[in-house]
């Protein structure tokens, strides 16, 4: 008997090629669990950036809640770069920051969960927070607009009568032109202008801002770090400092100037000052030391205060350049530093440290990336 071979019959239906002679069977099930590798790097704002690279897409099964972080405060959400790349920003509270993704924390489209735990440690080479200290207060200035009113107030009380030390500015209250946040930075801006419409105008030719934590946050002892870039303009006097309370009793309750900068000449913009004021040391500028910092007005630096029961140290980028030890038999005149102080950020114009303001001055800013306070 002759056998004839018939071609496999195929039909095109609904735009799909349907084969009547299959034999291919069901598609293979993906049983390979996804995996992840973690890398770390320094962020531009002093953060630790952890990058997560997945072997296959994991979609919404991975989030910030799936990362265990020690030594830092993670952002509320991860940033997805593409189908397999994610990034998490962490605010370091210690020199060593560790991110861990445990087993079973994410899955692929076939619902395969990861089976391995992966960790990565980031070492902040510029982090000089004392061992055992923890972050107790901070402002990262991540919002837009005016500074957080739950953390900062505006010091304006001497506007009508004129500010101390021959200063020339009017300090504006909650005015975006003089104090604003954008791109993770607070800008305190001095402007050549006469705000004559203000009820407390004192005939000043410049506006600026003076932010204070008085009534909102104060502390006794601790480590303070403020990352900031200073103004280059002559006639400007930026300051990062603390005051004992009540402030109007100066110098009875002490003052710690974490950073000040003169503005008389261009050379002044290449160094900074760290100074302490108290009843026994306030005439002649207090107990002051200077530190060369050639790029102070073109780059961000970490201005630091370490205040303990026995000494005060002022430094920049981990280098201490002014130390004051509590004297034997100290009293309130030589050590008024056993009570709370609040934080001030301001940009003054002219005065005893700012010097003459050039006729061509228009505007300049003190830019602050963050303010952080740590305690044991």
One Martini backbone bead per residue (centre of mass of N, CA, C, O) as a GRO file, in nm:
protein
  376
    1UNK     BB    1   0.098   0.035   0.022
    2UNK     BB    2   0.049   0.365  -0.028
    3UNK     BB    3   0.202   0.647   0.112
    4UNK     BB    4   0.099   0.970   0.204
    5UNK     BB    5   0.224   1.292   0.252
    6UNK     BB    6   0.112   1.546   0.464
    7UNK     BB    7   0.090   1.852   0.524
    8UNK     BB    8   0.088   2.072   0.754
    9UNK     BB    9  -0.172   2.233   0.896
   10UNK     BB   10  -0.251   2.580   0.855
   11UNK     BB   11  -0.362   2.876   1.038
   12UNK     BB   12  -0.501   3.206   1.018
   13UNK     BB   13  -0.588   3.361   1.331
   14UNK     BB   14  -0.616   3.661   1.460
   15UNK     BB   15  -0.303   3.707   1.374
   16UNK     BB   16  -0.229   3.398   1.419
   17UNK     BB   17  -0.011   3.125   1.415
   18UNK     BB   18  -0.150   2.804   1.374
   19UNK     BB   19  -0.053   2.483   1.474
   20UNK     BB   20  -0.134   2.135   1.407
   21UNK     BB   21   0.192   2.046   1.446
   22UNK     BB   22   0.340   2.052   1.707
   23UNK     BB   23   0.521   1.917   1.983
   24UNK     BB   24   0.645   2.143   2.192
   25UNK     BB   25   0.489   2.215   2.430
   26UNK     BB   26   0.534   2.357   2.716
   27UNK     BB   27   0.667   2.606   2.857
   28UNK     BB   28   0.920   2.688   3.037
   29UNK     BB   29   0.991   2.730   3.369
   30UNK     BB   30   1.091   2.988   3.573
   31UNK     BB   31   1.338   2.907   3.850
   32UNK     BB   32   1.520   3.153   3.872
   33UNK     BB   33   1.656   3.340   4.093
   34UNK     BB   34   1.706   3.639   4.189
   35UNK     BB   35   1.960   3.895   4.193
   36UNK     BB   36   2.205   4.103   4.381
   37UNK     BB   37   2.397   4.402   4.366
   38UNK     BB   38   2.615   4.621   4.564
   39UNK     BB   39   2.684   4.970   4.564
   40UNK     BB   40   2.905   5.248   4.662
   41UNK     BB   41   2.878   5.611   4.726
   42UNK     BB   42   2.926   5.940   4.710
   43UNK     BB   43   2.742   6.206   4.751
   44UNK     BB   44   2.703   6.549   4.680
   45UNK     BB   45   2.555   6.584   4.994
   46UNK     BB   46   2.691   6.358   5.197
   47UNK     BB   47   2.591   6.100   5.107
   48UNK     BB   48   2.486   5.763   5.069
   49UNK     BB   49   2.514   5.554   4.779
   50UNK     BB   50   2.299   5.291   4.678
   51UNK     BB   51   2.341   5.031   4.436
   52UNK     BB   52   2.107   4.825   4.245
   53UNK     BB   53   2.166   4.506   4.077
   54UNK     BB   54   1.969   4.311   3.874
   55UNK     BB   55   1.918   4.011   3.692
   56UNK     BB   56   1.613   4.104   3.697
   57UNK     BB   57   1.316   4.205   3.700
   58UNK     BB   58   1.114   4.340   4.004
   59UNK     BB   59   0.972   4.590   4.029
   60UNK     BB   60   0.756   4.641   4.312
   61UNK     BB   61   0.914   4.431   4.511
   62UNK     BB   62   1.105   4.687   4.551
   63UNK     BB   63   1.220   4.872   4.845
   64UNK     BB   64   1.319   5.049   5.115
   65UNK     BB   65   1.197   4.826   5.315
   66UNK     BB   66   1.423   4.602   5.199
   67UNK     BB   67   1.637   4.782   5.355
   68UNK     BB   68   1.896   4.745   5.579
   69UNK     BB   69   2.008   5.007   5.801
   70UNK     BB   70   2.329   5.108   5.923
   71UNK     BB   71   2.448   5.429   6.012
   72UNK     BB   72   2.160   5.540   5.896
   73UNK     BB   73   1.923   5.738   5.693
   74UNK     BB   74   1.684   5.658   5.487
   75UNK     BB   75   1.505   5.696   5.240
   76UNK     BB   76   1.170   5.641   5.165
   77UNK     BB   77   1.282   5.594   4.869
   78UNK     BB   78   1.347   5.458   4.572
   79UNK     BB   79   1.538   5.482   4.271
   80UNK     BB   80   1.457   5.430   3.939
   81UNK     BB   81   1.651   5.385   3.651
   82UNK     BB   82   1.560   5.092   3.561
   83UNK     BB   83   1.466   4.763   3.537
   84UNK     BB   84   1.760   4.689   3.725
   85UNK     BB   85   1.789   4.986   3.862
   86UNK     BB   86   1.881   5.116   4.186
   87UNK     BB   87   1.842   5.383   4.444
   88UNK     BB   88   1.989   5.481   4.772
   89UNK     BB   89   1.964   5.725   5.014
   90UNK     BB   90   2.196   5.809   5.289
   91UNK     BB   91   2.218   5.930   5.612
   92UNK     BB   92   2.482   5.969   5.795
   93UNK     BB   93   2.566   5.874   6.153
   94UNK     BB   94   2.823   5.723   6.060
   95UNK     BB   95   3.109   5.616   5.920
   96UNK     BB   96   2.946   5.346   5.900
   97UNK     BB   97   2.754   5.207   5.625
   98UNK     BB   98   2.483   4.963   5.605
   99UNK     BB   99   2.353   4.745   5.346
  100UNK     BB  100   2.068   4.512   5.348
  101UNK     BB  101   1.957   4.215   5.168
  102UNK     BB  102   1.746   3.983   5.225
  103UNK     BB  103   1.592   3.707   5.206
  104UNK     BB  104   1.284   3.748   5.042
  105UNK     BB  105   1.263   4.072   4.926
  106UNK     BB  106   1.235   3.967   4.621
  107UNK     BB  107   1.082   3.941   4.282
  108UNK     BB  108   0.975   3.810   3.998
  109UNK     BB  109   0.744   3.740   3.753
  110UNK     BB  110   0.752   3.421   3.863
  111UNK     BB  111   0.788   3.441   4.185
  112UNK     BB  112   1.089   3.459   4.246
  113UNK     BB  113   1.294   3.453   4.514
  114UNK     BB  114   1.538   3.546   4.693
  115UNK     BB  115   1.819   3.351   4.857
  116UNK     BB  116   2.014   3.588   4.907
  117UNK     BB  117   2.232   3.773   5.099
  118UNK     BB  118   2.317   4.131   5.084
  119UNK     BB  119   2.610   4.345   5.131
  120UNK     BB  120   2.708   4.698   5.208
  121UNK     BB  121   2.986   4.917   5.275
  122UNK     BB  122   3.019   5.255   5.387
  123UNK     BB  123   3.291   5.492   5.389
  124UNK     BB  124   3.332   5.800   5.551
  125UNK     BB  125   3.616   5.981   5.529
  126UNK     BB  126   3.472   6.269   5.638
  127UNK     BB  127   3.377   6.126   5.900
  128UNK     BB  128   3.396   6.275   6.249
  129UNK     BB  129   3.211   6.133   6.422
  130UNK     BB  130   3.186   6.031   6.714
  131UNK     BB  131   3.192   5.765   6.884
  132UNK     BB  132   2.853   5.697   6.983
  133UNK     BB  133   2.709   5.894   6.807
  134UNK     BB  134   2.388   6.056   6.744
  135UNK     BB  135   2.131   6.165   6.573
  136UNK     BB  136   1.904   6.446   6.691
  137UNK     BB  137   1.946   6.677   6.461
  138UNK     BB  138   1.807   6.812   6.146
  139UNK     BB  139   1.880   6.973   5.817
  140UNK     BB  140   1.850   6.911   5.453
  141UNK     BB  141   1.687   7.093   5.253
  142UNK     BB  142   1.460   6.927   5.049
  143UNK     BB  143   1.281   7.142   4.994
  144UNK     BB  144   1.066   7.408   4.897
  145UNK     BB  145   1.149   7.725   4.985
  146UNK     BB  146   1.104   7.783   5.285
  147UNK     BB  147   1.196   7.723   5.573
  148UNK     BB  148   1.139   7.534   5.843
  149UNK     BB  149   0.922   7.644   6.098
  150UNK     BB  150   0.990   7.404   6.309
  151UNK     BB  151   1.318   7.498   6.310
  152UNK     BB  152   1.280   7.807   6.216
  153UNK     BB  153   1.367   8.141   6.272
  154UNK     BB  154   1.356   8.504   6.283
  155UNK     BB  155   1.594   8.763   6.320
  156UNK     BB  156   1.464   9.123   6.374
  157UNK     BB  157   1.491   9.320   6.635
  158UNK     BB  158   1.727   9.534   6.495
  159UNK     BB  159   1.628   9.682   6.242
  160UNK     BB  160   1.548   9.972   6.335
  161UNK     BB  161   1.827  10.024   6.515
  162UNK     BB  162   2.036   9.832   6.438
  163UNK     BB  163   2.310   9.650   6.415
  164UNK     BB  164   2.575   9.524   6.522
  165UNK     BB  165   2.905   9.612   6.440
  166UNK     BB  166   2.812   9.797   6.188
  167UNK     BB  167   2.591   9.679   6.039
  168UNK     BB  168   2.390   9.696   5.707
  169UNK     BB  169   2.144   9.510   5.751
  170UNK     BB  170   1.834   9.362   5.665
  171UNK     BB  171   1.624   9.130   5.830
  172UNK     BB  172   1.423   8.907   5.693
  173UNK     BB  173   1.086   8.774   5.699
  174UNK     BB  174   1.003   8.526   5.512
  175UNK     BB  175   1.195   8.574   5.240
  176UNK     BB  176   1.279   8.435   4.946
  177UNK     BB  177   1.514   8.626   4.857
  178UNK     BB  178   1.680   8.546   5.149
  179UNK     BB  179   1.522   8.253   5.201
  180UNK     BB  180   1.596   7.935   5.042
  181UNK     BB  181   1.491   7.629   4.885
  182UNK     BB  182   1.707   7.421   4.665
  183UNK     BB  183   1.850   7.136   4.577
  184UNK     BB  184   1.930   7.085   4.894
  185UNK     BB  185   1.953   7.409   4.951
  186UNK     BB  186   2.039   7.679   5.150
  187UNK     BB  187   1.974   8.029   5.090
  188UNK     BB  188   2.155   8.313   5.200
  189UNK     BB  189   2.063   8.640   5.087
  190UNK     BB  190   2.226   8.922   4.966
  191UNK     BB  191   2.093   9.257   4.895
  192UNK     BB  192   2.082   9.542   4.701
  193UNK     BB  193   1.845   9.711   4.906
  194UNK     BB  194   1.538   9.893   4.991
  195UNK     BB  195   1.297   9.803   5.248
  196UNK     BB  196   1.078  10.053   5.301
  197UNK     BB  197   0.800   9.886   5.345
  198UNK     BB  198   0.889   9.807   5.611
  199UNK     BB  199   0.800   9.856   5.939
  200UNK     BB  200   1.128   9.797   6.041
  201UNK     BB  201   1.283   9.999   5.894
  202UNK     BB  202   1.650  10.121   5.913
  203UNK     BB  203   1.799  10.234   5.643
  204UNK     BB  204   1.890  10.006   5.466
  205UNK     BB  205   2.090   9.877   5.172
  206UNK     BB  206   2.035   9.578   5.286
  207UNK     BB  207   1.953   9.237   5.250
  208UNK     BB  208   1.863   8.949   5.463
  209UNK     BB  209   1.940   8.664   5.690
  210UNK     BB  210   1.835   8.523   6.026
  211UNK     BB  211   1.869   8.208   6.152
  212UNK     BB  212   1.686   8.030   6.419
  213UNK     BB  213   1.633   7.787   6.702
  214UNK     BB  214   1.487   7.949   6.890
  215UNK     BB  215   1.228   7.767   7.053
  216UNK     BB  216   1.298   7.472   6.891
  217UNK     BB  217   1.626   7.438   6.943
  218UNK     BB  218   1.843   7.283   7.186
  219UNK     BB  219   2.177   7.232   7.341
  220UNK     BB  220   2.400   7.009   7.539
  221UNK     BB  221   2.624   6.910   7.391
  222UNK     BB  222   2.822   6.808   7.107
  223UNK     BB  223   2.796   6.750   6.749
  224UNK     BB  224   2.861   6.979   6.484
  225UNK     BB  225   2.741   6.992   6.134
  226UNK     BB  226   2.823   7.215   5.851
  227UNK     BB  227   2.743   7.235   5.515
  228UNK     BB  228   2.930   7.483   5.321
  229UNK     BB  229   2.910   7.785   5.118
  230UNK     BB  230   3.071   8.078   5.057
  231UNK     BB  231   3.105   8.396   4.999
  232UNK     BB  232   3.300   8.614   4.777
  233UNK     BB  233   3.214   8.884   4.861
  234UNK     BB  234   3.279   9.179   4.948
  235UNK     BB  235   3.137   9.265   5.269
  236UNK     BB  236   3.101   8.980   5.375
  237UNK     BB  237   2.941   8.797   5.676
  238UNK     BB  238   2.955   8.489   5.759
  239UNK     BB  239   2.757   8.262   5.987
  240UNK     BB  240   2.823   7.990   6.228
  241UNK     BB  241   2.631   7.949   6.535
  242UNK     BB  242   2.613   7.999   6.898
  243UNK     BB  243   2.378   8.054   7.181
  244UNK     BB  244   2.303   8.154   7.475
  245UNK     BB  245   2.061   8.173   7.740
  246UNK     BB  246   1.989   8.465   7.696
  247UNK     BB  247   2.090   8.654   7.427
  248UNK     BB  248   2.067   8.951   7.576
  249UNK     BB  249   2.330   8.854   7.778
  250UNK     BB  250   2.569   8.925   7.639
  251UNK     BB  251   2.833   8.698   7.732
  252UNK     BB  252   2.726   8.522   7.979
  253UNK     BB  253   2.634   8.244   7.788
  254UNK     BB  254   2.779   8.243   7.535
  255UNK     BB  255   2.987   8.178   7.231
  256UNK     BB  256   2.992   7.979   6.917
  257UNK     BB  257   3.208   7.998   6.637
  258UNK     BB  258   3.225   7.784   6.378
  259UNK     BB  259   3.184   8.025   6.154
  260UNK     BB  260   3.385   8.281   6.004
  261UNK     BB  261   3.408   8.570   5.766
  262UNK     BB  262   3.578   8.786   5.609
  263UNK     BB  263   3.559   9.113   5.380
  264UNK     BB  264   3.801   9.315   5.301
  265UNK     BB  265   3.953   9.091   5.126
  266UNK     BB  266   4.033   8.839   4.917
  267UNK     BB  267   4.199   8.679   5.133
  268UNK     BB  268   3.956   8.632   5.332
  269UNK     BB  269   3.823   8.407   5.129
  270UNK     BB  270   4.077   8.190   5.229
  271UNK     BB  271   3.934   8.191   5.519
  272UNK     BB  272   3.868   8.106   5.867
  273UNK     BB  273   3.676   8.126   6.176
  274UNK     BB  274   3.723   8.041   6.531
  275UNK     BB  275   3.506   8.132   6.814
  276UNK     BB  276   3.509   8.256   7.159
  277UNK     BB  277   3.262   8.373   7.398
  278UNK     BB  278   3.305   8.551   7.715
  279UNK     BB  279   3.348   8.737   7.987
  280UNK     BB  280   3.675   8.682   7.981
  281UNK     BB  281   3.633   8.662   7.636
  282UNK     BB  282   3.551   8.948   7.422
  283UNK     BB  283   3.760   9.130   7.394
  284UNK     BB  284   3.920   9.141   7.086
  285UNK     BB  285   3.743   8.874   6.969
  286UNK     BB  286   3.829   8.666   7.149
  287UNK     BB  287   3.881   8.319   7.096
  288UNK     BB  288   4.084   8.311   6.808
  289UNK     BB  289   4.099   8.126   6.495
  290UNK     BB  290   4.261   8.029   6.194
  291UNK     BB  291   4.185   7.893   5.851
  292UNK     BB  292   4.293   7.773   5.573
  293UNK     BB  293   4.062   7.816   5.267
  294UNK     BB  294   4.080   7.861   4.940
  295UNK     BB  295   3.766   7.722   4.866
  296UNK     BB  296   3.528   7.847   5.045
  297UNK     BB  297   3.364   7.999   4.783
  298UNK     BB  298   3.364   7.716   4.576
  299UNK     BB  299   3.318   7.509   4.821
  300UNK     BB  300   3.230   7.256   5.018
  301UNK     BB  301   3.220   7.241   5.382
  302UNK     BB  302   3.296   7.112   5.711
  303UNK     BB  303   3.157   7.251   5.996
  304UNK     BB  304   3.289   7.214   6.339
  305UNK     BB  305   3.160   7.095   6.666
  306UNK     BB  306   3.309   7.004   6.993
  307UNK     BB  307   3.107   6.957   7.288
  308UNK     BB  308   3.199   6.939   7.623
  309UNK     BB  309   3.266   6.930   7.968
  310UNK     BB  310   3.599   7.006   7.896
  311UNK     BB  311   3.560   7.097   7.580
  312UNK     BB  312   3.639   7.293   7.276
  313UNK     BB  313   3.596   7.227   6.923
  314UNK     BB  314   3.723   7.364   6.613
  315UNK     BB  315   3.642   7.281   6.263
  316UNK     BB  316   3.749   7.138   5.936
  317UNK     BB  317   3.726   6.847   5.784
  318UNK     BB  318   3.854   6.719   6.069
  319UNK     BB  319   4.012   6.988   6.149
  320UNK     BB  320   4.154   7.111   6.428
  321UNK     BB  321   4.209   7.480   6.532
  322UNK     BB  322   4.024   7.508   6.808
  323UNK     BB  323   4.105   7.492   7.161
  324UNK     BB  324   3.905   7.471   7.472
  325UNK     BB  325   3.972   7.436   7.801
  326UNK     BB  326   3.865   7.381   8.099
  327UNK     BB  327   3.936   7.548   8.363
  328UNK     BB  328   4.056   7.554   8.656
  329UNK     BB  329   3.808   7.676   8.845
  330UNK     BB  330   3.569   7.736   8.691
  331UNK     BB  331   3.347   7.984   8.578
  332UNK     BB  332   3.116   8.186   8.422
  333UNK     BB  333   3.354   8.354   8.278
  334UNK     BB  334   3.522   8.078   8.160
  335UNK     BB  335   3.241   7.870   8.175
  336UNK     BB  336   2.927   7.903   8.001
  337UNK     BB  337   2.908   7.567   7.891
  338UNK     BB  338   2.638   7.423   8.078
  339UNK     BB  339   2.421   7.518   7.861
  340UNK     BB  340   2.205   7.595   7.641
  341UNK     BB  341   2.205   7.612   7.278
  342UNK     BB  342   2.170   7.786   6.977
  343UNK     BB  343   2.119   7.827   6.628
  344UNK     BB  344   2.301   8.013   6.367
  345UNK     BB  345   2.222   8.176   6.045
  346UNK     BB  346   2.423   8.418   5.856
  347UNK     BB  347   2.430   8.735   5.651
  348UNK     BB  348   2.636   8.991   5.664
  349UNK     BB  349   2.704   9.348   5.635
  350UNK     BB  350   2.981   9.448   5.707
  351UNK     BB  351   3.155   9.569   5.956
  352UNK     BB  352   3.407   9.431   6.160
  353UNK     BB  353   3.431   9.183   5.930
  354UNK     BB  354   3.325   9.277   5.645
  355UNK     BB  355   3.350   9.561   5.572
  356UNK     BB  356   3.359   9.716   5.296
  357UNK     BB  357   3.125   9.788   5.047
  358UNK     BB  358   3.105   9.769   4.736
  359UNK     BB  359   2.944   9.951   4.497
  360UNK     BB  360   2.898   9.678   4.303
  361UNK     BB  361   2.719   9.539   4.480
  362UNK     BB  362   2.440   9.295   4.467
  363UNK     BB  363   2.499   8.970   4.529
  364UNK     BB  364   2.492   8.701   4.784
  365UNK     BB  365   2.577   8.364   4.928
  366UNK     BB  366   2.481   8.134   5.172
  367UNK     BB  367   2.541   7.782   5.153
  368UNK     BB  368   2.333   7.506   5.279
  369UNK     BB  369   2.313   7.163   5.305
  370UNK     BB  370   2.356   7.116   5.629
  371UNK     BB  371   2.230   7.031   5.968
  372UNK     BB  372   2.404   6.863   6.247
  373UNK     BB  373   2.322   6.677   6.551
  374UNK     BB  374   2.519   6.515   6.805
  375UNK     BB  375   2.487   6.244   7.049
  376UNK     BB  376   2.538   5.995   7.297
   0.00000   0.00000   0.00000
